[in-house]
Amino acid sequence: MSEKQKLTYEKKTVYEKAGAEVVAKAYEYAKDYVKFLDAAKTEREAVTEGVKLAEAAGYRPYSFGMSMEVGDKFYFNNRGKNIYLFRIGTEDINNGIRITAAHIDSPRLDLKQVPIYEDGGMCYLKTHYYGGIRKYQWLAMPLALHGVVVKQSGEVVNVVIGENETDPVMYITDLLPHLAAGENEKTISKAFQAEKMNIVVGSQPRDGEEKDAVKAGVLQYLNETYGITEEDFLSAELSIVPAAKARDVGFDRSMICGYGHDDRVCAYPSITAMIDADEQTHTTMCILVDKEETGSDGVTGMQSSLITDIITEIAKALGGNEAAVRANSKCLSSDVTATYDPNFSDVYEYRNSSLIGCGVSMCKFTGSRGKGGTSDASAELVAWVRRCLNEAGVVWQTCELGKVDVGGGGTVAKYMANHNIDTIDIGVGVLSMHAPYELISKVDLYEAYRAFKAFYNFE
Ligand code: MN
Ligand code: MN
């Protein structure tokens, strides 16, 4: 190494820095991730998969007030949409908990409460989009319906249509170019409107009906198949998501395109690292949370008091002081960031962008227009994480999400930090973020796993 090299910081790829053995492991790890991604397209499905992983690793369901001792492994299933895993370490609980927090909700189209109508000989479902989407990306492609209908009795009917090869899929029409001259003159936000994102679900009239015969046919099908009526949609949570499965991308198979990398590409490495971490002395916790895409509000979001309730319970059960536990805890807010995209280079600042293949990406601060809304991790915390990752040989980089004043974004980091828990964002870079199919690098995914495992095991 030359004198200049010793003094200079330079980003390198996982391929250059970590070598072939790590790359091979990354490509193996990605196979299980793809299975998780296909099985968990909604937060409810992600919790179901999370419970499976937790139980297979010996985690037991936790309820408030239970006693705890060193070595205990618990999971808390919050209303089927949010899950906490925690494991009691040998270290004094007052020395804090090592926490990762990732979200398992993704942008999509939710059905309205009164969704079904007929027009132009077709039956439709009306939608209300969830999270930040570019609406035109969701048109003219196969879509699937996922979710639950909860009948008045409390009986839960699970619905998944469009995932098996033989299933029908859902569809939103788009305008043909032959008639689009007028639309082409409009701005994107005027041309693509939420109230036009209506899902086609039928065109065959039911025999003997005069009015709304196609809708009658759809209602008959729903009743025969699921035992539900139109009124049951009032107490349903049904979402439209892309129907296709995640796939390898590139001749070298180095990338994966799939629905909902944001933020399952961090949720999966968080939970698997939590389960696999075996040298840990601190108590560890993995949170997979809902509602990040709409502001983290509500009982299953990161702003719920559940986080402090659980920490208080742990502190109490182990004879600690809950304020001390929080003050000495550390949290990795594991969420995605925007990978530098050469097709849109004008919105990125290259030196401070997440570069594909250069490992897991750390954001000291997020926010927009002058760091607005960021919790901004301290230099002390960054130094600690730097030591942790470098000693474990993890390939990592720092980044901001785009150019200053171009945009920005937030994560759950500030909600954790507001509880007096030192928190920093670190996650996987994504291309085409919030599109129906997003793109990630397999080695970046694996470095996230290695980073979270190092964090759980460190000092
Ligand atoms: Mn996210
Ligand atoms: Mn997002």
Short mmCIF file of C-alpha atoms in Angstrom, two decimals, residues 3 37 62 131 140 151 180 182 199 242 265 291 296 315 325 336 338 368 395 401 406 409 417:
data_model
loop_
_atom_site.label_atom_id
_atom_site.label_comp_id
_atom_site.label_asym_id
_atom_site.label_seq_id
_atom_site.Cartn_x
_atom_site.Cartn_y
_atom_site.Cartn_z
CA GLU A 3 1.62 6.41 1.34
CA LEU A 37 -39.78 -12.47 -0.76
CA TYR A 62 -44.15 -13.97 24.68
CA GLY A 131 -47.26 4.50 0.30
CA ALA A 140 -51.21 -3.06 -17.77
CA LYS A 151 -66.58 -11.31 8.95
CA ALA A 180 -52.96 9.13 -26.10
CA GLY A 182 -53.96 14.49 -25.54
CA ILE A 199 -58.95 -3.25 -10.99
CA PRO A 242 -47.57 -7.47 -8.48
CA VAL A 265 -34.25 -6.86 1.77
CA LYS A 291 -46.82 1.21 8.48
CA SER A 296 -45.12 4.73 11.13
CA ALA A 315 -35.99 -4.45 32.23
CA VAL A 325 -31.68 0.07 29.30
CA VAL A 336 -33.17 0.62 2.10
CA ALA A 338 -31.38 4.66 -3.25
CA SER A 368 -34.92 16.56 3.25
CA VAL A 395 -17.94 -4.35 3.22
CA LEU A 401 -30.45 9.57 -0.59
CA VAL A 406 -33.69 17.23 -4.77
CA GLY A 409 -36.80 10.38 2.73
CA ALA A 417 -33.92 7.74 18.63
#
